[in-house]
Short mmCIF file of C-alpha atoms and ligand atoms in Angstrom, two decimals:
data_model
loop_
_atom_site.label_atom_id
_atom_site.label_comp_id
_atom_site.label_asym_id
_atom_site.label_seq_id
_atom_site.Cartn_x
_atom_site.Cartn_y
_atom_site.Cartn_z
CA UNK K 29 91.12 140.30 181.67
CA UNK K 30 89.04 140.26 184.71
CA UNK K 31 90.00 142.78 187.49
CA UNK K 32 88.56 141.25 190.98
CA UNK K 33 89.13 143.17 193.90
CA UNK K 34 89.75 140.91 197.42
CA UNK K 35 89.85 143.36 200.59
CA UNK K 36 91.43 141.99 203.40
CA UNK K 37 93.89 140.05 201.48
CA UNK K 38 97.05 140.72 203.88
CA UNK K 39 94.82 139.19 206.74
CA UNK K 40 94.49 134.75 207.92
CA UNK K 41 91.66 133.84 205.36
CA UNK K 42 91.96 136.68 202.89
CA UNK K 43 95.15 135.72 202.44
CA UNK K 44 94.84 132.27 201.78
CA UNK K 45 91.87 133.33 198.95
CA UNK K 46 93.99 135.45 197.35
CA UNK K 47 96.77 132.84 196.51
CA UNK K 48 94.73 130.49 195.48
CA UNK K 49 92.44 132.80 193.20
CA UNK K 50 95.62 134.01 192.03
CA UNK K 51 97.70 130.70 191.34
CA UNK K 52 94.47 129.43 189.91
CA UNK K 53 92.87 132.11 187.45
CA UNK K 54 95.92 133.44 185.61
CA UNK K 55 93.13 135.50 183.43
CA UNK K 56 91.84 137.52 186.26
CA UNK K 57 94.31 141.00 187.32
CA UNK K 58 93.43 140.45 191.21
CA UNK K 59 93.85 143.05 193.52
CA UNK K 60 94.51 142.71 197.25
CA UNK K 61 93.12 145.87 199.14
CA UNK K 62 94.18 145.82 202.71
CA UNK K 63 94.72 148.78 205.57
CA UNK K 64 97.54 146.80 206.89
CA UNK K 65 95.74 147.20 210.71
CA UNK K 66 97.33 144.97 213.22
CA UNK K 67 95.63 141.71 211.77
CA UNK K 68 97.62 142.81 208.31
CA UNK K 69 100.74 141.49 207.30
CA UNK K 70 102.37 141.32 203.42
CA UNK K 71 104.13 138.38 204.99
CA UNK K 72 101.33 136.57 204.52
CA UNK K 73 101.06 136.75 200.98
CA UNK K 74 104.69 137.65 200.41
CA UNK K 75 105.25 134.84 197.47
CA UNK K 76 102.83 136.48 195.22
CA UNK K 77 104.98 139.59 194.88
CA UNK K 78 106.15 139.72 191.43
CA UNK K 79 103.18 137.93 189.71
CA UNK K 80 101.58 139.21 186.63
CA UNK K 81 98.08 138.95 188.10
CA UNK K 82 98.76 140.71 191.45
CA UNK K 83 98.58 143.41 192.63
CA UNK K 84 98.48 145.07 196.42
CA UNK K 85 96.60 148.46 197.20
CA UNK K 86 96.85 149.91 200.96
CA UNK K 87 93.59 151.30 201.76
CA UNK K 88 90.95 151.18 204.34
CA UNK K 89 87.16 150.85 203.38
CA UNK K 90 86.29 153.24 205.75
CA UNK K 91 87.76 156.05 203.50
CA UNK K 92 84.93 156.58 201.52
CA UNK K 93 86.32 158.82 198.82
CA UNK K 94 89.34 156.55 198.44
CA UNK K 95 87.64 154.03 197.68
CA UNK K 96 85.21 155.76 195.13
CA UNK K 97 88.45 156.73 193.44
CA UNK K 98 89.27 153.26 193.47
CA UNK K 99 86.35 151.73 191.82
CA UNK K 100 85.72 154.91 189.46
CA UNK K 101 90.15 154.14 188.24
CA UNK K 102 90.02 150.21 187.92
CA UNK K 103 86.30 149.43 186.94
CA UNK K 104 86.59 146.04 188.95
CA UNK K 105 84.22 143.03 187.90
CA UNK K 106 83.80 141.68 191.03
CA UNK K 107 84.33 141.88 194.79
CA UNK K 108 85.07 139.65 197.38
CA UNK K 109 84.87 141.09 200.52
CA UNK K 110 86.86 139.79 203.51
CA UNK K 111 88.46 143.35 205.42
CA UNK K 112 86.88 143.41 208.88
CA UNK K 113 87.64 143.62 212.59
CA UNK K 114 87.85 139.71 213.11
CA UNK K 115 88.59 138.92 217.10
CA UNK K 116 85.75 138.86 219.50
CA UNK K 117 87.99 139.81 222.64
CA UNK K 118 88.93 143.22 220.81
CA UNK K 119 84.95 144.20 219.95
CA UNK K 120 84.23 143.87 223.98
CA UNK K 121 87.09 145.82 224.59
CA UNK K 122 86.39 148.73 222.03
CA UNK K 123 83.65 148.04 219.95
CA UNK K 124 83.72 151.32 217.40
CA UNK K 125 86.27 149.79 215.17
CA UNK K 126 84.25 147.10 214.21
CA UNK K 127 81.15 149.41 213.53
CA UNK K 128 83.74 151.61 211.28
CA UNK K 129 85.26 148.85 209.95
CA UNK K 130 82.43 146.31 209.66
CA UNK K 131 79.62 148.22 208.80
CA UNK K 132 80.47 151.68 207.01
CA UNK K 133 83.47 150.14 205.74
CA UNK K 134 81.36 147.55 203.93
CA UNK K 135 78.35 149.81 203.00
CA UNK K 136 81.23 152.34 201.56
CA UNK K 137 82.21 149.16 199.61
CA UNK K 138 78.55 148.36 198.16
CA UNK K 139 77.80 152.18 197.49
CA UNK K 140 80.80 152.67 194.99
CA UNK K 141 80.17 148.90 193.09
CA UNK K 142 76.42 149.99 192.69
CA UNK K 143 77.91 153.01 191.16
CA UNK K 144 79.97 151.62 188.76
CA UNK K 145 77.93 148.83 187.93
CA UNK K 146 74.49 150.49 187.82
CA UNK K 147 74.36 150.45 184.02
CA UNK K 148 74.72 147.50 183.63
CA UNK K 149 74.86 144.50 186.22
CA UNK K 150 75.80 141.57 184.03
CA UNK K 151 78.75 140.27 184.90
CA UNK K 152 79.25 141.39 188.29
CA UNK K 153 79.15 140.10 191.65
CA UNK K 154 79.80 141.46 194.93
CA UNK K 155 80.80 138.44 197.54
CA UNK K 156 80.13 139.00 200.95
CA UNK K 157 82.23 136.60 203.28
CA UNK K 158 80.75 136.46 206.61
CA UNK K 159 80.50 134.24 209.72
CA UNK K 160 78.63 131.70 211.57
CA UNK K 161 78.42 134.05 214.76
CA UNK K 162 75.58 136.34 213.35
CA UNK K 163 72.90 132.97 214.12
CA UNK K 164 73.85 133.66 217.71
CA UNK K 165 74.68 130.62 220.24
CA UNK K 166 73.36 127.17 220.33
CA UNK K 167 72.30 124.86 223.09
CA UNK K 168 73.99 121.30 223.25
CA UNK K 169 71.19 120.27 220.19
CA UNK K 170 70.96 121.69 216.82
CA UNK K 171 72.66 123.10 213.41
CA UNK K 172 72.87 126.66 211.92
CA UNK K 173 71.04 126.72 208.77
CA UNK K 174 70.75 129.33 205.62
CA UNK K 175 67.27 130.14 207.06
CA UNK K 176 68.31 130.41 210.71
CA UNK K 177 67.15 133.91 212.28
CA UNK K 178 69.59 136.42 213.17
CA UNK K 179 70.53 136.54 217.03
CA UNK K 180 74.00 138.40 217.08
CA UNK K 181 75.53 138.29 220.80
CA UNK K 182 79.04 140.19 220.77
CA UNK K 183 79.65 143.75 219.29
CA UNK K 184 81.89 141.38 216.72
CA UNK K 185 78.78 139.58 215.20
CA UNK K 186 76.39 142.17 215.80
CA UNK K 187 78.52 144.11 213.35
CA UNK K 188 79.11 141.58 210.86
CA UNK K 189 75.02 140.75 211.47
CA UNK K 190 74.37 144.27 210.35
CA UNK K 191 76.65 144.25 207.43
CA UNK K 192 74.84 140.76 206.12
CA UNK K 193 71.46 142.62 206.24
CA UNK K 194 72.76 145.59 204.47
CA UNK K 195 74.22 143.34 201.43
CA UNK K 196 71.02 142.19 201.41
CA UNK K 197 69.42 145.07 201.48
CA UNK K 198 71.38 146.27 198.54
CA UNK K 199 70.56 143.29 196.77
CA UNK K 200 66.54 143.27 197.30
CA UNK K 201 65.98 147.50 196.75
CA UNK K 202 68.73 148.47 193.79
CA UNK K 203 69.44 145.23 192.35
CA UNK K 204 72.98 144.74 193.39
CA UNK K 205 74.29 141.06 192.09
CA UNK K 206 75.15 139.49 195.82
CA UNK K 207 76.16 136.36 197.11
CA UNK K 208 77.06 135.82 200.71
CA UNK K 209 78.85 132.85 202.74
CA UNK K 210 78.50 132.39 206.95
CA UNK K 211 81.38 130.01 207.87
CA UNK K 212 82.07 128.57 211.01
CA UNK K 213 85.84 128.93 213.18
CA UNK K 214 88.76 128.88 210.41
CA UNK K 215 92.63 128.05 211.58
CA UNK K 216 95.51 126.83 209.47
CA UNK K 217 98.58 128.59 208.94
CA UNK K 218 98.96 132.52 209.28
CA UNK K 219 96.27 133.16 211.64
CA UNK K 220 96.80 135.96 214.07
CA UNK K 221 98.06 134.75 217.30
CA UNK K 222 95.18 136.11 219.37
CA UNK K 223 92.53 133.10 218.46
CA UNK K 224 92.63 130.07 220.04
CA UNK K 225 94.50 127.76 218.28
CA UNK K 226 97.89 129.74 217.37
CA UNK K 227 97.76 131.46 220.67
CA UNK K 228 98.22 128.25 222.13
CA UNK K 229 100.69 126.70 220.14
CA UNK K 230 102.67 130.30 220.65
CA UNK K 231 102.44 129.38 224.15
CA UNK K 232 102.94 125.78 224.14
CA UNK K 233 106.56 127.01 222.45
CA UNK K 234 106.95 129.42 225.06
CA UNK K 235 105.96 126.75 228.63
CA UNK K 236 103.31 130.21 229.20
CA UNK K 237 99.75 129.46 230.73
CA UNK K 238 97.21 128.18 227.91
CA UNK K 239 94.28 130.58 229.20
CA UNK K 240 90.49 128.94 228.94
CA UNK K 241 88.24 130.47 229.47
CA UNK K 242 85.21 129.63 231.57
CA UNK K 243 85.40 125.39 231.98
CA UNK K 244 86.20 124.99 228.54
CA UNK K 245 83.12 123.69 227.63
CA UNK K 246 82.34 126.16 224.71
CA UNK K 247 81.97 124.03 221.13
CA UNK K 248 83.30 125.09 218.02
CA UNK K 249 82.97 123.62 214.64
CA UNK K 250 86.70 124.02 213.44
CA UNK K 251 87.38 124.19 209.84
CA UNK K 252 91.06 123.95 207.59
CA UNK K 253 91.41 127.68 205.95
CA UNK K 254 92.34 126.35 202.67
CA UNK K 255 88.89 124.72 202.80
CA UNK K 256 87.35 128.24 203.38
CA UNK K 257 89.00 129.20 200.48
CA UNK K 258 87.97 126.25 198.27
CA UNK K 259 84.31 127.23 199.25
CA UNK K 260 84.70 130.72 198.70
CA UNK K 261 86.18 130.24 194.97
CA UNK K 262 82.86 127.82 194.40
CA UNK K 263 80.74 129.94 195.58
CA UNK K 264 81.83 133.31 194.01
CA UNK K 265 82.04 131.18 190.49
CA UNK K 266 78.77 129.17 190.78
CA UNK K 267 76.29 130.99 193.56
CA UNK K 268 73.36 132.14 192.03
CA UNK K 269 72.78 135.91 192.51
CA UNK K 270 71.16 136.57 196.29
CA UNK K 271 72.08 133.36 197.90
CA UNK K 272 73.92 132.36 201.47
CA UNK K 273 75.52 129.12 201.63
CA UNK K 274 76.66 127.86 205.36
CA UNK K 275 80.13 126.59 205.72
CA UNK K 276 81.67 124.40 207.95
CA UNK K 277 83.46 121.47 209.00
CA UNK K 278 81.24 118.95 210.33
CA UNK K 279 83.96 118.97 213.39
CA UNK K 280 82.95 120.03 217.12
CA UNK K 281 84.96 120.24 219.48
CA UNK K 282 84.47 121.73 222.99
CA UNK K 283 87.98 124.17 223.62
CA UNK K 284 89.49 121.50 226.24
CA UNK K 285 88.42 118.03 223.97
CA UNK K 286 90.98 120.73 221.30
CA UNK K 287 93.52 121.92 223.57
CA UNK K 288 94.12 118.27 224.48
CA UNK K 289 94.57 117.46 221.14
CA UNK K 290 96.65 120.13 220.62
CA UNK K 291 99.19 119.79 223.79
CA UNK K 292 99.84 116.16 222.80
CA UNK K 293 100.38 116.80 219.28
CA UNK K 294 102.72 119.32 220.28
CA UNK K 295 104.55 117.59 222.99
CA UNK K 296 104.76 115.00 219.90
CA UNK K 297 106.64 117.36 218.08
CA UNK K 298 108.70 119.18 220.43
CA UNK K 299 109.97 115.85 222.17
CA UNK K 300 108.16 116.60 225.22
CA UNK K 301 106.72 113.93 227.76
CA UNK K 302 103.46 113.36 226.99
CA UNK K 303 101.28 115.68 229.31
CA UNK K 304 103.81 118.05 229.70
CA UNK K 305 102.24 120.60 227.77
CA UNK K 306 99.19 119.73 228.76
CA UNK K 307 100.22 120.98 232.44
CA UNK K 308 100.19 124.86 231.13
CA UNK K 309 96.37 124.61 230.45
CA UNK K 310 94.72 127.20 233.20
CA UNK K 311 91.65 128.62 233.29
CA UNK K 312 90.95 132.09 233.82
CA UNK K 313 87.60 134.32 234.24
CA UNK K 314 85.02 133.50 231.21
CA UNK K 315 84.81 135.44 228.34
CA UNK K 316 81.80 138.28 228.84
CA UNK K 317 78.77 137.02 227.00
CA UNK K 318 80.46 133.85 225.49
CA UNK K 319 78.58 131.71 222.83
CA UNK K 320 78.30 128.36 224.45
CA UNK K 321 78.06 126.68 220.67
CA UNK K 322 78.50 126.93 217.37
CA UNK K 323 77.75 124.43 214.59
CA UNK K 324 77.12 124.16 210.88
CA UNK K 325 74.59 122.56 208.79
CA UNK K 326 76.66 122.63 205.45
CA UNK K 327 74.32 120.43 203.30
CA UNK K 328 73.31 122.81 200.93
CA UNK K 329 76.78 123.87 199.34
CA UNK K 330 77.28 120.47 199.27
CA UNK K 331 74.31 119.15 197.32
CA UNK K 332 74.10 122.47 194.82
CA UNK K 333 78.21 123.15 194.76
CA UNK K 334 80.02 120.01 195.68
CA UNK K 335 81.27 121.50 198.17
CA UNK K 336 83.09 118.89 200.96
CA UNK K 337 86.18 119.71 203.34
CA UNK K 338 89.43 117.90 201.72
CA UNK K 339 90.76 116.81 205.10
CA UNK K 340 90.03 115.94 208.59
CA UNK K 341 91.23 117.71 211.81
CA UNK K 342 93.79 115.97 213.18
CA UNK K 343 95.30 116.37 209.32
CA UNK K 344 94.93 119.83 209.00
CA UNK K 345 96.06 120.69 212.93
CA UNK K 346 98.99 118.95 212.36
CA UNK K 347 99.78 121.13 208.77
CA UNK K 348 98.85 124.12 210.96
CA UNK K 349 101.41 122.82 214.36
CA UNK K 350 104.18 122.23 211.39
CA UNK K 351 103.42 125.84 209.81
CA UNK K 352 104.12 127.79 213.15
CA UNK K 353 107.25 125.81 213.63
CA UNK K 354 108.75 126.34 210.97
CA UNK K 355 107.66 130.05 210.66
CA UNK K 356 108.89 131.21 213.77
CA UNK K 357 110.25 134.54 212.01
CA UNK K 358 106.57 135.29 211.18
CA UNK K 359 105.86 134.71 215.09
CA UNK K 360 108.60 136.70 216.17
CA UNK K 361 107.65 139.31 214.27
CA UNK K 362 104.40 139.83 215.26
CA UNK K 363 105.18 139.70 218.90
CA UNK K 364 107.67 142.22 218.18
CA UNK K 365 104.81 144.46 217.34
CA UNK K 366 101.91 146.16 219.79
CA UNK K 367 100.75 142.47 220.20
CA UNK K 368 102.35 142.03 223.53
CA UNK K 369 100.32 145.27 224.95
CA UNK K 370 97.11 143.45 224.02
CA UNK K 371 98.11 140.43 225.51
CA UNK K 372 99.21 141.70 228.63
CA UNK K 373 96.30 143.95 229.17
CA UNK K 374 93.86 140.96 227.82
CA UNK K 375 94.73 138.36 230.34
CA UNK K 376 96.25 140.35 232.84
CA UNK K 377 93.82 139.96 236.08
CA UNK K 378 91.72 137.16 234.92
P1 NAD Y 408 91.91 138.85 210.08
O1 NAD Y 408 91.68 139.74 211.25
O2 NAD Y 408 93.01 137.87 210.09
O3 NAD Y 408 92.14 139.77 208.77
C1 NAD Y 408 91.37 140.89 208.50
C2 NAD Y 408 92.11 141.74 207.46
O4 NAD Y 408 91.31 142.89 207.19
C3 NAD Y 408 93.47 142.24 207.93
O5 NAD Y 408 94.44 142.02 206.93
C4 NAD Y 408 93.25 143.72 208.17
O6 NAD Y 408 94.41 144.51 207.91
C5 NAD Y 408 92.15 144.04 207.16
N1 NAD Y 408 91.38 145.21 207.56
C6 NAD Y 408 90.83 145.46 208.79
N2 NAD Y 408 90.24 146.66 208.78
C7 NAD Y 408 90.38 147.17 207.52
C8 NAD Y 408 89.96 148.37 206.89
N3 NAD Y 408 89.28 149.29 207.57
N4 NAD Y 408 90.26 148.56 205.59
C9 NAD Y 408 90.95 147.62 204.90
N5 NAD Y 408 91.39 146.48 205.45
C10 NAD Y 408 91.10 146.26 206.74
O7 NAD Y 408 90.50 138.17 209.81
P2 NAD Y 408 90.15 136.72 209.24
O8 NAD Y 408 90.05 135.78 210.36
O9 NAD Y 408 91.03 136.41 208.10
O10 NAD Y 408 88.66 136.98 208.72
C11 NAD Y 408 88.42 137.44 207.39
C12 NAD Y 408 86.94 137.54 207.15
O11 NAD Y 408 86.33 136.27 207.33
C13 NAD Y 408 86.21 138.49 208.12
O12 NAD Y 408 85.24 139.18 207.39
C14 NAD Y 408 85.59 137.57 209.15
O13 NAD Y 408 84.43 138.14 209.70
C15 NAD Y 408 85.28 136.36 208.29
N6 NAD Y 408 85.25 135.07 209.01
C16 NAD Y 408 86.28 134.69 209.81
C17 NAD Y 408 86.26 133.45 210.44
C18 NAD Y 408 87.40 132.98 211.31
O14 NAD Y 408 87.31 131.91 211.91
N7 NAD Y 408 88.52 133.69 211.38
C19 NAD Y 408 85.16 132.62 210.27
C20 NAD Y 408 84.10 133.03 209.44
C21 NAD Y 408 84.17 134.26 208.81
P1 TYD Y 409 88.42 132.51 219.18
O1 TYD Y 409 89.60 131.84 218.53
O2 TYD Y 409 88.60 133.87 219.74
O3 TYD Y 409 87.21 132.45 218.14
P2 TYD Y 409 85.64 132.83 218.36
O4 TYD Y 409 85.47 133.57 219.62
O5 TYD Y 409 85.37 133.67 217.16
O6 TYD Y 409 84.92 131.52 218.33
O7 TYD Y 409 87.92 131.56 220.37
C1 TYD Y 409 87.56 130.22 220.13
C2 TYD Y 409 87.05 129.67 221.45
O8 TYD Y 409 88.14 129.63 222.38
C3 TYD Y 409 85.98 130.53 222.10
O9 TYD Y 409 85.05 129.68 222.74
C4 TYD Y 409 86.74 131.34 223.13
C5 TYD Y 409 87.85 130.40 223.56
N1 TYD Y 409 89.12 131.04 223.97
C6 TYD Y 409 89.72 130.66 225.18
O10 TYD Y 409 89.21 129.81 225.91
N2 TYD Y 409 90.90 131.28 225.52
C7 TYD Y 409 91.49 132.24 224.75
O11 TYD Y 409 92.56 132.77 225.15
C8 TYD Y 409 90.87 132.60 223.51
C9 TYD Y 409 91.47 133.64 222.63
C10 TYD Y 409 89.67 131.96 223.16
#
């Protein structure tokens, strides 16, 4: 049996990986390595308690010697890496957890697989999930590519930036058997309620002030999480050793064409007069050094993996708008939680 080790599993996207690696490859043992920070929650993942295949491990990455014990006790196959500091917001506000996190926590991460696996590297792999940010912003023309330079703008991609290079690094000077993915924005269901999307709907529930910032003119290329995931599987499976592959959803959308979108579909659902919700929409003080645009070239995992998105946006918002309805325990609880601090000290002023 294969033991694969996902970190960040209790998380929006690590979560979603680890169901469906572990629905899908009932020969793998995987194992779900999480700190349980504030982006955390077993919730998430709370119907694959009990499987044969599963199992959870509280740890943090930035513990070195934990997690040389780790590697040294379960002799894990492979690794796909997903624990980081995820929100933008939080890196301008304090910036040190994301260069613990980010970039010792994955270099502890690469040092104790090199370890283990220096004998003999057949077999292994050691998947670094990463995002679209570290390219930097675009102007209104253009796509990210594999071969785009590196132009990190926020403490949040300048960290994951450095932790690309260092994968890389490992790769080129001991060998280590990488592969590496850059996707552009995820949502779908469990996503932390500080990103765009579910803070929105959260406060589309609520009749509270949808915040934009700036003029709302920032462009994202939004793609369905269980799409992520799909890509991810592919690419840990069928990636040759040392390649990137791009991901993304071929679907741009400046923050007020979304929010729109959003506010009707939700007055839809709530029984609201249309352009009632979209009423809350205010904007507040721009983000400090905000990306003006992100998009995706995704053309090569789709010519060398086969790799398309199984469903459009207004499909997958709606799955996503129907998710936080009906889980408004999992809301609940997380507002219960040091979530409303952030919030209030976030937008307070702005
Ligand atoms: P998330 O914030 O929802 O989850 C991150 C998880 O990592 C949480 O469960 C948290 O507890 C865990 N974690 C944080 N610090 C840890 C530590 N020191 N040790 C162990 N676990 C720790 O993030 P997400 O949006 O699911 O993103 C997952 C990964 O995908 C990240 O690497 C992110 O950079 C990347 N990514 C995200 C997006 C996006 O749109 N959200 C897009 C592209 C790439
Ligand atoms: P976010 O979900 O934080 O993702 P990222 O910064 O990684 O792209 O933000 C998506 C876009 O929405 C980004 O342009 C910032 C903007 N935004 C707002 O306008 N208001 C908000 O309250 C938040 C959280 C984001």
């Amino acid at each position: 049996m294969k033991k694969i080790l996902i970190t960040g599993g209790a998380g929006f996207i690590g979560s979603h990986v680890v169901r469906l690696m572990v629905n899908k490859y009932s020969e793998y043992q995987i194992y779900n390595l999480d700190a349980l920070t504030y982006a955390g929650n077993l919730e998430n993942v709370v119907d694959l308690e009990g499987k044969n295949n599963y199992t959870f491990v509280k740890g943090d990455i930035t513990d070195k010697s934990f997690i040389d014990n780790l590697f040294k006790q379960e002799q894990f196959d492979g690794v796909i890496h997903l624990a980081a500091e995820s929100h933008v917001d939080r890196s301008i506000l304090n910036p040190m957890d994301f260069i613990y996190t980010n970039i010792v926590g994955t270099v502890n991460l690469l040092n104790a697989a090199k370890e283990t696996w220096k004998a003999n590297y057949a077999g292994k792999r050691f998947y670094h999930v990463s995002t679209d940010e570290v390219y930097g912003s675009l102007g209104k023309e253009g796509l990210f590519t594999e071969t785009t330079s590196y132009d990190p703008k926020s403490p949040y991609s300048a960290s994951k930036a450095s932790s690309d290079h260092l994968v890389r690094a490992y790769h080129n000077t001991y060998g280590l058997p990488v592969v590496l993915s850059n996707c552009s924005n995820n949502y779908g269901p469990n996503q932390f309620p500080e990103k765009l999307i579910p803070l929105s709907i959260n406060n589309i529930i609520n009749k509270k002030p949808i915040p934009i910032y700036g003029k709302g003119e920032n462009i994202r290329d939004w793609l369905f999480v269980v799409d992520h995931a799909r890509a991810i599987d592919l690419i840990y499976h069928k990636g040759p050793i040392g390649e990137t592959y791009n991901i993304g959803g071929h679907n741009e959308l400046t923050n007020l064409e979304l929010i729109y979108t959003l506010c009707d579909l939700m007055d839809e659902k709530l029984g609201r007069e249309k352009g009632e919700s979209a009423k809350l929409i205010t904007f507040v003080t721009d983000r400090a050094g905000h990306d003006l645009r992100y998009a995706i070239d995704a053309s090569k995992i789709q010519k060398e993996l086969a790799w398309v998105p199984s469903l459009q946006f207004p499909e997958g918002l709606e799955k996503t708008v129907d998710w936080y309805l009906s889980n408004t325990k999992w809301i609940e609880n997380i507002l219960s939680g040091d979530y409303e601090k952030y919030y209030e000290n976030q937008y307070k002023n702005r």
